[in-house]
Amino acid sequence: MAATAETREQVDEATGDYKYGFVTEIESDFAPKGLNEDIVRFISEKKGEPQWMLDWRLKAYRAWLKMTEPQWAMLDIPPIDYQDAYYYAAPKQQGDGPKSLDEVDPELLRTYEKLGIPLEEQKVLAGVEGAPKVAVDAVFDSVSVATTFRAELEKAGVIFMSISEAIREYPDLVRKYLGSVVPIRDNFFACLNSAVFSDGTFVYIPEGVRCPMELSTYFRINAENTGQFERTLIVADAGSYVSYLEGCTAPQRDENQLHAAVVELVALDDAEIKYSTVQNWYPGDKDGKGGIYNFVTKRGLCKGKRSKISWTQVETGSAITWKYPSCVLQGDESVGEFYSVAVTNNRQQADTGTKMIHQGRNTRSRIISKGISAGRSNNTYRGLVRVQAGASGVRNFTQCDSLLMGDQCGAHTVPYIESRNPGAQIEHEATTSKISEDQMFYCLQRGLDEEAAVEMVVNGFAKEVMQQLPMEFAVEAQKLLGISLEGSVG
Amino acid sequence: MLKIDDLHVSVDGTEIIKGLSLEVKPGEVHAIMGPNGAGKSTLASTLAGRDAYEVTAGSVHYAGKDLLALAPHERAGEGIFLGFQYPVEIPGVSNLNFLRTALNAQRRYRGEPELNGADFMKLAKDKAKDLEMSLDMLKRFVNVGFSGGEKKRNEMVQMAVLDPKLAILDETDSGLDIDALKTVSQGINALRGSDRAILLITHYQRLLDYVVPDHVHVLADGRIVRSGGKDLAHELEAQGYAAAVA
Ligand SMILES: Nc1ncnc2c1ncn2[C@@H]1O[C@H](COP(=O)(O)OP(=O)(O)O)[C@@H](O)[C@H]1O
Ligand SMILES: [Mg+2]
């Protein structure tokens, strides 16, 4: 792939030159490299934040200084120099990106094409200079879509805006819930995020409201290009319902190394939050060069009685994934679900899973994890089911299936079960299998090429999870599974 | 249509097909019979291009093309269909999805327009009805939980929808009761036509009462040891392979 390497070099060169220049040229809009209290103050000031927010960030920063990176995951993480990064610089702005699609990694473009993404939108995704900043019109051929949905949401009383805006416009709401699910000191990466988060999304669904549409960062972010430390907070008030789609399914080129997001969900009495992710950040090249380190903390609090939080994730990207979308089942009879497909290929590493913390009575959780490993990758499911002493009538069901493609990859299942209540019913099933040569040949014989055959068999394997995805995501996510595993057989 | 010349095939370094020649013309039905382990399935897999089947000598031409140079899915696109002796289960994939993906992949290969959902459904339903397969069965996962007979009928539904030029049917009759055998035979006969050919691999002559072949070959120890007309099947049935071959 000499051509690819060359192109990447060109892009790197352009980007490198730019980085060198931007501190001096547009100083006021970008913080210099490195991390210290002044940078934290700078970020807060740039966003026009109130004092309490700055104090919160500083508290986090000071706590972070005393913390160390977690070491328990089955990951080989190269040392990260936190001083050698920008903490306030919107990537992919004018002047940062490639000049035209010709400069973009052809492999990436091929992927876009396969996903059926129109040319104009490809430009947006690849961060090409001069491309429209609003993807909505490229995708839907009409800016009015964005306007309509905004009006409709307002009518329903739904708040859906960037977290920076929300901090200014709804400080009481944000202040009440921010950090209430993932505390500042929760872990190294979440703590770092708390200090420097650049932007993110805030959602509030008022009491009794069924959000009239699927909410998606795709709609909101298109104009903004959120940085590598996103912060998402979703609050579903009593009896409300919301389905939220994170990110866009298209692969995003991203030169940033570390992506440390925090997502907090709060569901009050009888509320339900469905959170779906299709994660397809740049995974690095075939030899493991480059790629995103995706160290994300996602946690939902089923605070109210009979509340429900359901995580669905399809993870195909990133060089390293460290991610455990979890549920704290505090309200009696609350329900937590985790549906996951994690694909690793080439040199990718994923350590992902969930935590179900049963605190309330008659709480239930369901975990369905499908790991697919190919190339020389490593794929670990790590899951915790904890039942507290007072939580009677708890039920959990866990199913972990691993599919291996080739014999140089690894699949691991690490379930932790901590039950302080002898009445809890906890079931765990796990299987590991190789992709079946019989199945592959059957598909090939019927006319599917190798890639389509893999896509078919793998989507069958992951069916239980894929069918949890909202329609808007399902088709592209299915294609993604095939694309991610390209070249992994034969 | 199909011309096999002095074909040698090895699996895991062991020679299984040891110099096999066969010519099939358009419109013909050839039956290949022979004892267990003779290499019948090996021949079928080789023609379909399965990975582990290594052609060490000889040639195969199909519709004027060097068949051995084509990838398995290209062979399918060229109109070769293999009815599996042991149809494969694919959990999580519905028969309909599988079949539609396959049909459209083949049509794309041939430069034909893809079939839309409605047209495909009509086609699949019609063909399934002919073969007494319910819509419910079509909606289920590929062969998962199907009985032996149902799997074979499903192969025939696939064949009918894909409409191949050359069908290689590997013991499609085994494990079928008499009613199912008749249904499946109808499916095979429906495919007969002047521009098509069928290679019928079977162990018993019973199927040949319903699908009457133009030629019958006896395959033993990797070679065709006898060829004849449809009467040869009866002879084999009466005398057994050993006597017929000796
Ligand atoms: N995948 C394989 N690996 C090793 N030996 C095989 C394989 N497939 C078939 N054979 C051997 O090849 C010979 C022919 O098998 P097969 O073609 O299945 O015969 P038939 O279909 O005529 O019963 C048998 O001795 C069988 O054991
Ligand atoms: Mg056989």
mmCIF file of N, CA and C in Angstrom, chain A residues 436-439 441-450 452 456-457 459-461 463 478 490, chain B residues 48 50 73 76 80-82 84 88-89 91-93 98 101-102 105-106 142-143 155 158 162:
data_model
loop_
_atom_site.group_PDB
_atom_site.id
_atom_site.type_symbol
_atom_site.label_atom_id
_atom_site.label_comp_id
_atom_site.label_asym_id
_atom_site.label_seq_id
_atom_site.Cartn_x
_atom_site.Cartn_y
_atom_site.Cartn_z
ATOM 1 N N SER A 436 -16.646 -20.299 10.426
ATOM 2 C CA SER A 436 -16.737 -21.617 9.836
ATOM 3 C C SER A 436 -16.412 -21.575 8.347
ATOM 4 N N GLU A 437 -15.503 -22.443 7.955
ATOM 5 C CA GLU A 437 -15.098 -22.539 6.559
ATOM 6 C C GLU A 437 -16.283 -23.024 5.726
ATOM 7 N N ASP A 438 -17.096 -23.883 6.319
ATOM 8 C CA ASP A 438 -18.297 -24.377 5.626
ATOM 9 C C ASP A 438 -19.250 -23.240 5.298
ATOM 10 N N GLN A 439 -19.454 -22.372 6.282
ATOM 11 C CA GLN A 439 -20.361 -21.240 6.063
ATOM 12 C C GLN A 439 -19.819 -20.318 4.977
ATOM 13 N N PHE A 441 -17.787 -21.062 2.510
ATOM 14 C CA PHE A 441 -17.871 -21.674 1.181
ATOM 15 C C PHE A 441 -19.320 -21.697 0.673
ATOM 16 N N TYR A 442 -20.219 -21.938 1.577
ATOM 17 C CA TYR A 442 -21.643 -21.942 1.200
ATOM 18 C C TYR A 442 -22.026 -20.583 0.591
ATOM 19 N N CYS A 443 -21.611 -19.519 1.251
ATOM 20 C CA CYS A 443 -21.900 -18.168 0.743
ATOM 21 C C CYS A 443 -21.202 -17.912 -0.591
ATOM 22 N N LEU A 444 -19.925 -18.293 -0.667
ATOM 23 C CA LEU A 444 -19.175 -18.074 -1.913
ATOM 24 C C LEU A 444 -19.841 -18.817 -3.056
ATOM 25 N N GLN A 445 -20.241 -20.048 -2.780
ATOM 26 C CA GLN A 445 -20.833 -20.854 -3.839
ATOM 27 C C GLN A 445 -22.136 -20.233 -4.348
ATOM 28 N N ARG A 446 -22.792 -19.483 -3.493
ATOM 29 C CA ARG A 446 -24.047 -18.874 -3.928
ATOM 30 C C ARG A 446 -23.821 -17.533 -4.629
ATOM 31 N N GLY A 447 -22.535 -17.138 -4.719
ATOM 32 C CA GLY A 447 -22.252 -15.954 -5.516
ATOM 33 C C GLY A 447 -21.752 -14.754 -4.736
ATOM 34 N N LEU A 448 -21.651 -14.868 -3.429
ATOM 35 C CA LEU A 448 -21.123 -13.749 -2.644
ATOM 36 C C LEU A 448 -19.604 -13.766 -2.732
ATOM 37 N N ASP A 449 -19.002 -12.599 -2.901
ATOM 38 C CA ASP A 449 -17.545 -12.598 -2.852
ATOM 39 C C ASP A 449 -17.109 -12.685 -1.391
ATOM 40 N N GLU A 450 -15.810 -12.805 -1.206
ATOM 41 C CA GLU A 450 -15.312 -13.093 0.131
ATOM 42 C C GLU A 450 -15.768 -12.061 1.170
ATOM 43 N N ALA A 452 -18.371 -10.029 1.046
ATOM 44 C CA ALA A 452 -19.813 -10.134 1.302
ATOM 45 C C ALA A 452 -20.126 -11.363 2.152
ATOM 46 N N MET A 456 -21.919 -11.337 5.716
ATOM 47 C CA MET A 456 -23.130 -12.128 5.939
ATOM 48 C C MET A 456 -23.013 -12.973 7.217
ATOM 49 N N VAL A 457 -21.927 -13.731 7.287
ATOM 50 C CA VAL A 457 -21.755 -14.651 8.414
ATOM 51 C C VAL A 457 -21.598 -13.876 9.728
ATOM 52 N N ASN A 459 -22.588 -10.780 10.403
ATOM 53 C CA ASN A 459 -23.827 -10.121 10.807
ATOM 54 C C ASN A 459 -24.818 -11.111 11.406
ATOM 55 N N GLY A 460 -24.785 -12.325 10.910
ATOM 56 C CA GLY A 460 -25.611 -13.371 11.514
ATOM 57 C C GLY A 460 -25.180 -13.623 12.952
ATOM 58 N N PHE A 461 -23.888 -13.710 13.140
ATOM 59 C CA PHE A 461 -23.317 -13.930 14.475
ATOM 60 C C PHE A 461 -23.723 -12.803 15.430
ATOM 61 N N LYS A 463 -26.295 -10.765 15.120
ATOM 62 C CA LYS A 463 -27.700 -10.415 14.902
ATOM 63 C C LYS A 463 -28.414 -9.851 16.139
ATOM 64 N N GLN A 478 -24.223 -2.647 9.493
ATOM 65 C CA GLN A 478 -24.018 -3.970 8.912
ATOM 66 C C GLN A 478 -22.893 -3.954 7.898
ATOM 67 N N GLY A 490 -8.782 -15.891 4.041
ATOM 68 C CA GLY A 490 -8.183 -16.306 2.775
ATOM 69 C C GLY A 490 -6.780 -15.821 2.589
ATOM 70 N N ALA B 48 -16.778 -26.470 -7.899
ATOM 71 C CA ALA B 48 -17.279 -25.230 -7.303
ATOM 72 C C ALA B 48 -16.147 -24.341 -6.784
ATOM 73 N N ARG B 50 -13.790 -25.028 -4.167
ATOM 74 C CA ARG B 50 -13.507 -25.001 -2.733
ATOM 75 C C ARG B 50 -12.003 -25.010 -2.484
ATOM 76 N N HIS B 73 -17.027 -17.511 -6.200
ATOM 77 C CA HIS B 73 -18.215 -16.687 -6.420
ATOM 78 C C HIS B 73 -18.377 -16.323 -7.896
ATOM 79 N N ALA B 76 -20.108 -19.172 -9.493
ATOM 80 C CA ALA B 76 -21.549 -19.074 -9.220
ATOM 81 C C ALA B 76 -22.180 -18.059 -10.165
ATOM 82 N N ILE B 80 -22.963 -21.657 -12.179
ATOM 83 C CA ILE B 80 -22.764 -22.987 -11.590
ATOM 84 C C ILE B 80 -23.367 -23.023 -10.187
ATOM 85 N N PHE B 81 -24.207 -23.984 -9.958
ATOM 86 C CA PHE B 81 -24.861 -24.135 -8.659
ATOM 87 C C PHE B 81 -24.507 -25.495 -8.096
ATOM 88 N N LEU B 82 -24.104 -25.493 -6.829
ATOM 89 C CA LEU B 82 -23.821 -26.758 -6.151
ATOM 90 C C LEU B 82 -24.883 -27.005 -5.079
ATOM 91 N N PHE B 84 -25.657 -28.850 -1.981
ATOM 92 C CA PHE B 84 -24.745 -29.478 -1.022
ATOM 93 C C PHE B 84 -25.296 -30.796 -0.478
ATOM 94 N N VAL B 88 -25.452 -26.097 4.761
ATOM 95 C CA VAL B 88 -24.818 -25.468 5.918
ATOM 96 C C VAL B 88 -25.794 -24.540 6.648
ATOM 97 N N GLU B 89 -25.716 -24.523 7.957
ATOM 98 C CA GLU B 89 -26.550 -23.612 8.756
ATOM 99 C C GLU B 89 -25.838 -22.272 8.932
ATOM 100 N N PRO B 91 -26.611 -19.262 11.335
ATOM 101 C CA PRO B 91 -27.453 -18.628 12.363
ATOM 102 C C PRO B 91 -27.489 -17.112 12.183
ATOM 103 N N GLY B 92 -28.648 -16.546 12.435
ATOM 104 C CA GLY B 92 -28.777 -15.087 12.403
ATOM 105 C C GLY B 92 -29.030 -14.509 11.023
ATOM 106 N N VAL B 93 -28.988 -15.358 9.984
ATOM 107 C CA VAL B 93 -29.220 -14.875 8.617
ATOM 108 C C VAL B 93 -30.468 -15.556 8.067
ATOM 109 N N PHE B 98 -30.418 -14.127 2.735
ATOM 110 C CA PHE B 98 -29.322 -14.883 2.133
ATOM 111 C C PHE B 98 -29.528 -14.997 0.625
ATOM 112 N N THR B 101 -29.420 -11.606 -1.279
ATOM 113 C CA THR B 101 -28.038 -11.135 -1.403
ATOM 114 C C THR B 101 -27.295 -11.942 -2.470
ATOM 115 N N ALA B 102 -27.532 -13.252 -2.450
ATOM 116 C CA ALA B 102 -26.855 -14.122 -3.412
ATOM 117 C C ALA B 102 -27.314 -13.805 -4.839
ATOM 118 N N ALA B 105 -25.978 -10.511 -5.991
ATOM 119 C CA ALA B 105 -24.532 -10.586 -6.218
ATOM 120 C C ALA B 105 -24.276 -11.212 -7.589
ATOM 121 N N GLN B 106 -25.013 -12.261 -7.887
ATOM 122 C CA GLN B 106 -24.835 -12.919 -9.192
ATOM 123 C C GLN B 106 -25.266 -12.005 -10.336
ATOM 124 N N VAL B 142 -31.012 -19.547 7.851
ATOM 125 C CA VAL B 142 -30.609 -20.502 6.817
ATOM 126 C C VAL B 142 -30.336 -21.889 7.419
ATOM 127 N N ASN B 143 -31.217 -22.802 7.116
ATOM 128 C CA ASN B 143 -31.088 -24.211 7.495
ATOM 129 C C ASN B 143 -31.070 -24.486 9.004
ATOM 130 N N GLU B 155 -32.352 -26.298 -0.548
ATOM 131 C CA GLU B 155 -31.356 -26.221 -1.630
ATOM 132 C C GLU B 155 -32.051 -26.050 -2.974
ATOM 133 N N GLN B 158 -33.363 -22.558 -3.426
ATOM 134 C CA GLN B 158 -32.248 -21.682 -3.811
ATOM 135 C C GLN B 158 -31.911 -21.862 -5.280
ATOM 136 N N LEU B 162 -32.068 -19.016 -8.109
ATOM 137 C CA LEU B 162 -30.811 -18.590 -8.736
ATOM 138 C C LEU B 162 -30.748 -18.990 -10.213
#
